mmCIF file of C-alpha atoms in Angstrom:
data_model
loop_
_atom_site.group_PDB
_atom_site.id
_atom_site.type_symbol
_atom_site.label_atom_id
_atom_site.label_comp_id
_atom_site.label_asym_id
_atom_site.label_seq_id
_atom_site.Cartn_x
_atom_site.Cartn_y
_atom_site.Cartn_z
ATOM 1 C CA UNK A 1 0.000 0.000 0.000
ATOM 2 C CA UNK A 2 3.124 2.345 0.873
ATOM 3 C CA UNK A 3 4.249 1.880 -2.481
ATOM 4 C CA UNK A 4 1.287 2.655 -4.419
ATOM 5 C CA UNK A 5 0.919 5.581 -2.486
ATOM 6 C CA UNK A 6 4.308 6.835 -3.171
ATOM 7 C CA UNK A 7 4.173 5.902 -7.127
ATOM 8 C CA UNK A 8 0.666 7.730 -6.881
ATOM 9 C CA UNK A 9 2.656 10.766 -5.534
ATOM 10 C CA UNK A 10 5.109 10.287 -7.796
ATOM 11 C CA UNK A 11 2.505 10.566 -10.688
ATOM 12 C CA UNK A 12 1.282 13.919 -9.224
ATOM 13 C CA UNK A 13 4.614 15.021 -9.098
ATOM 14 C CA UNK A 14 5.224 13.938 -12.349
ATOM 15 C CA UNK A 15 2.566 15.703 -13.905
ATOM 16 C CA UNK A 16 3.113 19.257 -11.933
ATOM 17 C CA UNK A 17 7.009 18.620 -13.645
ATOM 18 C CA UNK A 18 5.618 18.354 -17.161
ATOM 19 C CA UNK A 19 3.950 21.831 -16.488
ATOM 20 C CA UNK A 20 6.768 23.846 -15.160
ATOM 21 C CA UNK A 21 8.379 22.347 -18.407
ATOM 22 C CA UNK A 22 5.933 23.843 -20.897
ATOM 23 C CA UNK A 23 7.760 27.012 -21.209
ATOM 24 C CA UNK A 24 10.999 25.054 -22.093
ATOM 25 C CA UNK A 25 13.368 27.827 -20.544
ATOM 26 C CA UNK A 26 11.994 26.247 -17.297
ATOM 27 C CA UNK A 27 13.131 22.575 -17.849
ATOM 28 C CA UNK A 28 15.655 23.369 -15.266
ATOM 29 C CA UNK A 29 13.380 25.396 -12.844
ATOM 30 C CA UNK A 30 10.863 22.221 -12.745
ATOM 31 C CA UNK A 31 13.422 19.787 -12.050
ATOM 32 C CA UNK A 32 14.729 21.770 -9.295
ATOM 33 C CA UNK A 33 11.364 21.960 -7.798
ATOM 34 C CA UNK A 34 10.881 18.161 -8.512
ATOM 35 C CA UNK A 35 13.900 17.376 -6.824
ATOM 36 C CA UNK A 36 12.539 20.098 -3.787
ATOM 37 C CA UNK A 37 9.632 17.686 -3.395
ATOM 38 C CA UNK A 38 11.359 14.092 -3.909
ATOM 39 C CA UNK A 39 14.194 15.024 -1.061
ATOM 40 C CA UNK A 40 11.062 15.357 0.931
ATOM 41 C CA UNK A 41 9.441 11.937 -0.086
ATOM 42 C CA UNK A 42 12.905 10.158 0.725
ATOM 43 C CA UNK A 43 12.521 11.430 4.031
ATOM 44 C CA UNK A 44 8.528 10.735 4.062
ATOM 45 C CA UNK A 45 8.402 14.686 5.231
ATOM 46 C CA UNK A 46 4.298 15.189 6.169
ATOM 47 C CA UNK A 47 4.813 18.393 4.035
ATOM 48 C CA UNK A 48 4.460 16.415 1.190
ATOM 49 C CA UNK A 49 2.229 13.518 2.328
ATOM 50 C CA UNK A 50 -0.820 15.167 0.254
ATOM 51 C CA UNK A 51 -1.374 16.018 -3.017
ATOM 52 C CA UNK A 52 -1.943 19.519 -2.122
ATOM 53 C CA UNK A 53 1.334 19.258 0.086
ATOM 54 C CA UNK A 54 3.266 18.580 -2.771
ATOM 55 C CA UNK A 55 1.915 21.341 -5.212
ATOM 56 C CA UNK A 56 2.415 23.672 -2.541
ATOM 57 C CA UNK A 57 6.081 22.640 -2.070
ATOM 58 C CA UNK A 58 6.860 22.407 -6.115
ATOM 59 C CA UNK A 59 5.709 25.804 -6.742
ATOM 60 C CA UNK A 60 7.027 27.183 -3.962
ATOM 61 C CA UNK A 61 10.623 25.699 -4.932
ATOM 62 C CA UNK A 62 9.547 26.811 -8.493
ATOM 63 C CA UNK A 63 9.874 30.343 -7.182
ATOM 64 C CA UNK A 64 12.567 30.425 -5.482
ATOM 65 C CA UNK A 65 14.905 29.063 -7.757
ATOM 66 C CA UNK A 66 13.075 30.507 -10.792
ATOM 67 C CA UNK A 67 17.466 32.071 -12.237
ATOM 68 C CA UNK A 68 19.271 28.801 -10.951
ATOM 69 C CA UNK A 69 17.025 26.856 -12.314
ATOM 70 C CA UNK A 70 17.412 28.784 -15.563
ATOM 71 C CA UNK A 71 21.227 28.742 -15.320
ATOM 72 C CA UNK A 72 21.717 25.164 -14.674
ATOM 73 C CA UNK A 73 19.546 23.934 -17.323
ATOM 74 C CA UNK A 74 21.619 26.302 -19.810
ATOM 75 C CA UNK A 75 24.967 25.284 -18.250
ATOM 76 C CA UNK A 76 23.519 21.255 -18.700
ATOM 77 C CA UNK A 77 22.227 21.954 -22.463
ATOM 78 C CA UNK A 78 26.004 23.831 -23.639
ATOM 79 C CA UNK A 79 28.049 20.836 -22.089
ATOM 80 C CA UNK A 80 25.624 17.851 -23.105
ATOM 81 C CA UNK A 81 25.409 19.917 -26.705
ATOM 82 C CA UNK A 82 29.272 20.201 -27.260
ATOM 83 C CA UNK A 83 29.386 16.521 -26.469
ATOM 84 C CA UNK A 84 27.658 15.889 -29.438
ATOM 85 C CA UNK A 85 29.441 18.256 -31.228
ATOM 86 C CA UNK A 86 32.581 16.158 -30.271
ATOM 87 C CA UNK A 87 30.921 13.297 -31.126
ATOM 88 C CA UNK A 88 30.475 14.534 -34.753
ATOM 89 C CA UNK A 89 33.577 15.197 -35.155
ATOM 90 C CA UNK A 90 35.037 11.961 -33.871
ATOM 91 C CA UNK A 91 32.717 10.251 -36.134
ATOM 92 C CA UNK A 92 32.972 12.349 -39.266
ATOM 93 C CA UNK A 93 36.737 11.877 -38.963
ATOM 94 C CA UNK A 94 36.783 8.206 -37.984
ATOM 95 C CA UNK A 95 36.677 6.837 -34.538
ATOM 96 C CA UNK A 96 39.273 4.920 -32.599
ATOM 97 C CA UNK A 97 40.053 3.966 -28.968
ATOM 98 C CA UNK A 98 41.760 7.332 -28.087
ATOM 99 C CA UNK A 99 38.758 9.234 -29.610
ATOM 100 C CA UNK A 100 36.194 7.251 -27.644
ATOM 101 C CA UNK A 101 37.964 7.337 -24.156
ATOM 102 C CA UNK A 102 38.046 11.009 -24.691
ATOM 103 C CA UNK A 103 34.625 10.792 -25.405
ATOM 104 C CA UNK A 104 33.913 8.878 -22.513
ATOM 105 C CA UNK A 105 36.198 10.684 -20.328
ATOM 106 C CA UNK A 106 34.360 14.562 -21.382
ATOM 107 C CA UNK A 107 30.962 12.678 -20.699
ATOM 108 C CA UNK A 108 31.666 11.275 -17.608
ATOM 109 C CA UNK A 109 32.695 14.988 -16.109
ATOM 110 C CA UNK A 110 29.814 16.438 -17.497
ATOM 111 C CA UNK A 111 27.775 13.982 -15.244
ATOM 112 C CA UNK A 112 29.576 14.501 -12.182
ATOM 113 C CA UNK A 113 29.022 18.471 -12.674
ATOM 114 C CA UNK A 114 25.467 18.141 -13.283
ATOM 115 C CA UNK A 115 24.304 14.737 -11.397
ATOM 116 C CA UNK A 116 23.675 16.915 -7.480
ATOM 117 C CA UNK A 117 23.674 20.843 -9.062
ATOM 118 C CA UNK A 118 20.036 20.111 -9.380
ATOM 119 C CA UNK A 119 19.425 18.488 -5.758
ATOM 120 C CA UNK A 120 21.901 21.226 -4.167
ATOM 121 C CA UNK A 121 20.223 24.008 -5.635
ATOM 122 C CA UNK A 122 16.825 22.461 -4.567
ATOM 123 C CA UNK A 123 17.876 22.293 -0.864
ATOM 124 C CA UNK A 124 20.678 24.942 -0.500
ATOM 125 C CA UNK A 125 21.049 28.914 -1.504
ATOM 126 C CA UNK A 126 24.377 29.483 -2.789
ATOM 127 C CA UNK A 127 26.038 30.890 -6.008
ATOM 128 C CA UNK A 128 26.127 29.077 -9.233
ATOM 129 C CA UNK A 129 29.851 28.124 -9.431
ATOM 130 C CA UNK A 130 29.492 27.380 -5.606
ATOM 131 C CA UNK A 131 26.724 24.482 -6.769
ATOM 132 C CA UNK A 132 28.899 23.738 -9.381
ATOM 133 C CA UNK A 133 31.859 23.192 -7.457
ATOM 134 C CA UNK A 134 30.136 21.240 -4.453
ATOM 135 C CA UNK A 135 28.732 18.902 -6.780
ATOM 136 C CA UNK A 136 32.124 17.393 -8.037
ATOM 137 C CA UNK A 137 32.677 17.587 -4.551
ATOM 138 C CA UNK A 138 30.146 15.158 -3.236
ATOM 139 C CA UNK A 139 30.721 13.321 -6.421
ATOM 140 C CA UNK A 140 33.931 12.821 -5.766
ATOM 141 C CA UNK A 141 33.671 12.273 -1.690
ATOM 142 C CA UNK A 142 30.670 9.485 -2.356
ATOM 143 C CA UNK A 143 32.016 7.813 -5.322
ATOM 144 C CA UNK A 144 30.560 4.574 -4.996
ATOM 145 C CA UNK A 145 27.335 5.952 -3.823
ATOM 146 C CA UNK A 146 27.189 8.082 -6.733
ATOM 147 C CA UNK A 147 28.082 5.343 -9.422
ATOM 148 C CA UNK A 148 25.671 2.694 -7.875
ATOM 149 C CA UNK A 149 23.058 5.634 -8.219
ATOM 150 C CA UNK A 150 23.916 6.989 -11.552
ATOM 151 C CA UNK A 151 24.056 3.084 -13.006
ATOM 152 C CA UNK A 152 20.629 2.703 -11.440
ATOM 153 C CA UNK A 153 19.311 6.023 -13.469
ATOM 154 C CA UNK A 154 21.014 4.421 -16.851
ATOM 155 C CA UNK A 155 19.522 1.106 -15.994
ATOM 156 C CA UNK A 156 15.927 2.814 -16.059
ATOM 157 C CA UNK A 157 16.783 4.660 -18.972
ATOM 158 C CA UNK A 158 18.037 1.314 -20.720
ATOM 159 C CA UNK A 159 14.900 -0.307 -19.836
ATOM 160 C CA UNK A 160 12.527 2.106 -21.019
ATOM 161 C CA UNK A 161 14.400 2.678 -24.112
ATOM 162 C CA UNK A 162 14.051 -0.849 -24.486
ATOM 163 C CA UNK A 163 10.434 -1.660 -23.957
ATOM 164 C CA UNK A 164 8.590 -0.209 -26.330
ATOM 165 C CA UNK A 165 5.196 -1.015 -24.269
ATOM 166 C CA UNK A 166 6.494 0.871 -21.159
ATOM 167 C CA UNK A 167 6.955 4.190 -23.024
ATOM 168 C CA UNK A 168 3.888 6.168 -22.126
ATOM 169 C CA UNK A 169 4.057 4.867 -18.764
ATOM 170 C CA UNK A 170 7.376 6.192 -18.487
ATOM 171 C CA UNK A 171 6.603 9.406 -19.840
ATOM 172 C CA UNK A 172 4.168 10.097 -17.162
ATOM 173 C CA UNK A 173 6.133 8.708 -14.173
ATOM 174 C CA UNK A 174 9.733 7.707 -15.438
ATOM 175 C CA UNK A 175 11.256 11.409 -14.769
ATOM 176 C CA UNK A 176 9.774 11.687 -10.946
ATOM 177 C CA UNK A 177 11.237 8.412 -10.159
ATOM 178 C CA UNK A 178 14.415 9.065 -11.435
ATOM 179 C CA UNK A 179 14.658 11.955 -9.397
ATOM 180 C CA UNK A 180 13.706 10.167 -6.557
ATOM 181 C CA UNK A 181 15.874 7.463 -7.005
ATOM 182 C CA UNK A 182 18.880 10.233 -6.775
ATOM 183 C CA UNK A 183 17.013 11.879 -4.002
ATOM 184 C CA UNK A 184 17.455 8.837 -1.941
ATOM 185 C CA UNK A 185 21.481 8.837 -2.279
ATOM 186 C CA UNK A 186 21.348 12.338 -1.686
ATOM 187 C CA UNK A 187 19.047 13.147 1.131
ATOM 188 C CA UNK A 188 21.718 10.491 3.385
ATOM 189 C CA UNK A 189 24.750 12.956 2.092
ATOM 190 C CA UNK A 190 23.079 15.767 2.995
ATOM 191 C CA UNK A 191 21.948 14.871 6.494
ATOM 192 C CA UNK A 192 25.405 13.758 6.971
ATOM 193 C CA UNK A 193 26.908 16.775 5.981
ATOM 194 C CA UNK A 194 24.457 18.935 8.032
ATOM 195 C CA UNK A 195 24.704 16.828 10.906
ATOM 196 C CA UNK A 196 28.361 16.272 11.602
ATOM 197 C CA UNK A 197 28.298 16.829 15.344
ATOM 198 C CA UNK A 198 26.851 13.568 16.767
ATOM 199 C CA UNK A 199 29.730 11.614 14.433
ATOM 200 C CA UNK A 200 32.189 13.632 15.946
ATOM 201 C CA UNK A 201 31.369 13.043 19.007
ATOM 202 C CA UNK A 202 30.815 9.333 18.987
ATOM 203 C CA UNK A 203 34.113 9.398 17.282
ATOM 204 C CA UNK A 204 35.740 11.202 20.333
ATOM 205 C CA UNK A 205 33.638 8.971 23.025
ATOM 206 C CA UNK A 206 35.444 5.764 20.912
ATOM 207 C CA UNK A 207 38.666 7.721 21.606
ATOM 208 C CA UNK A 208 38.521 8.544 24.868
ATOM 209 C CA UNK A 209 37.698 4.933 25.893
ATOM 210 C CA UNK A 210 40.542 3.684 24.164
ATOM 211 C CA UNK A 211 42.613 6.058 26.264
ATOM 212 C CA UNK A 212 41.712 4.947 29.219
ATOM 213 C CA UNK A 213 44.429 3.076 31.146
ATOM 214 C CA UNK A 214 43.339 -0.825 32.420
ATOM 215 C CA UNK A 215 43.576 -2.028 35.569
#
């Protein structure tokens, strides 16, 4: 029952994403504001246990990050766009294994800038190249985390891609639970981040036992 509930939600959030997207410019706005909500729903928040919770929160978000939004899904289009570029090129002139590790290489940093900009900027206020910056940060800092994630998001991809019967479906839910699937990675990070203290302090406790002298 939990999970129908949460792929109903899902839905709902899926939907309120394909409207923020209308205008285009606002791909990046909506996904922002998807990812506002899904953080929530990985941490079954009661802010977002109702329909009406979660409009509230995804238009809210919409709002708020109304010029990162805008600036992240420009940043994602130039970098994803000269990789096809580079692409063209490799194929127009003949590929080889250099060309295609280079390919891979350029591809593979384009996803670690991009894969939490869109989460950070949902939860966090900072600057652009701040976002930017911390995201090949955590990217870096979680690596496995990341990669299991990030080969889960392909796999969905993959599979949709692949059945041809599953397509509409996907359209109307596919996005929503991709971002959810990164929002449950991320919302652990980011309480771990925000809540260093208690680690700290265990961490010191451990010490200071191990410092004590026997009898």
């Amino acid at each position: 029952m939990d999970i129908i509930k949460k792929l109903l939600r899902l839905f709902w959030l899926n939907i309120l994403w394909i409207i923020g997207c209308i205008p285009v410019i606002t791909i990046g706005v909506s996904t922002c504001a998807a990812y506002a909500v899904t953080l929530r729903l990985a941490d079954d928040d009661d802010e977002v246990s109702s329909f009406g919770g979660i409009a509230r929160r995804f238009f809210k978000a919409y709002k708020q990050d109304l010029l990162q939004g805008i600036l992240i899904l420009i940043f994602t289009v130039v970098t994803f766009g000269l990789g096809g570029y580079f692409i063209y090129l490799a194929w127009d002139s003949g590929l080889n294994i250099i060309k295609i590790g280079l390919l891979a290489g350029y591809f593979l940093v384009v996803l670690v800038f991009n894969f939490y900009s869109y989460p950070l900027i949902a939860r966090y206020s900072n600057s652009f190249a701040n976002t930017l910056r911390n995201s090949v940060a955590l990217f870096a800092q979680y690596a496995n985390s990341s990669l299991k994630t990030l080969g889960i998001v392909i796999a969905e991809l993959v599979i949709l891609y692949l059945t041809r019967y599953a397509f509409f479906a996907g359209f109307v839910i596919l996005p929503a639970v991709i971002f959810y699937t990164v929002s449950l990675t991320v919302k652990d990070i980011f309480v771990r981040l925000e809540n260093p203290a208690p680690v700290e302090e265990e961490n010191t406790e451990s010490e200071n036992e191990g410092d004590e002298p026997s009898e």
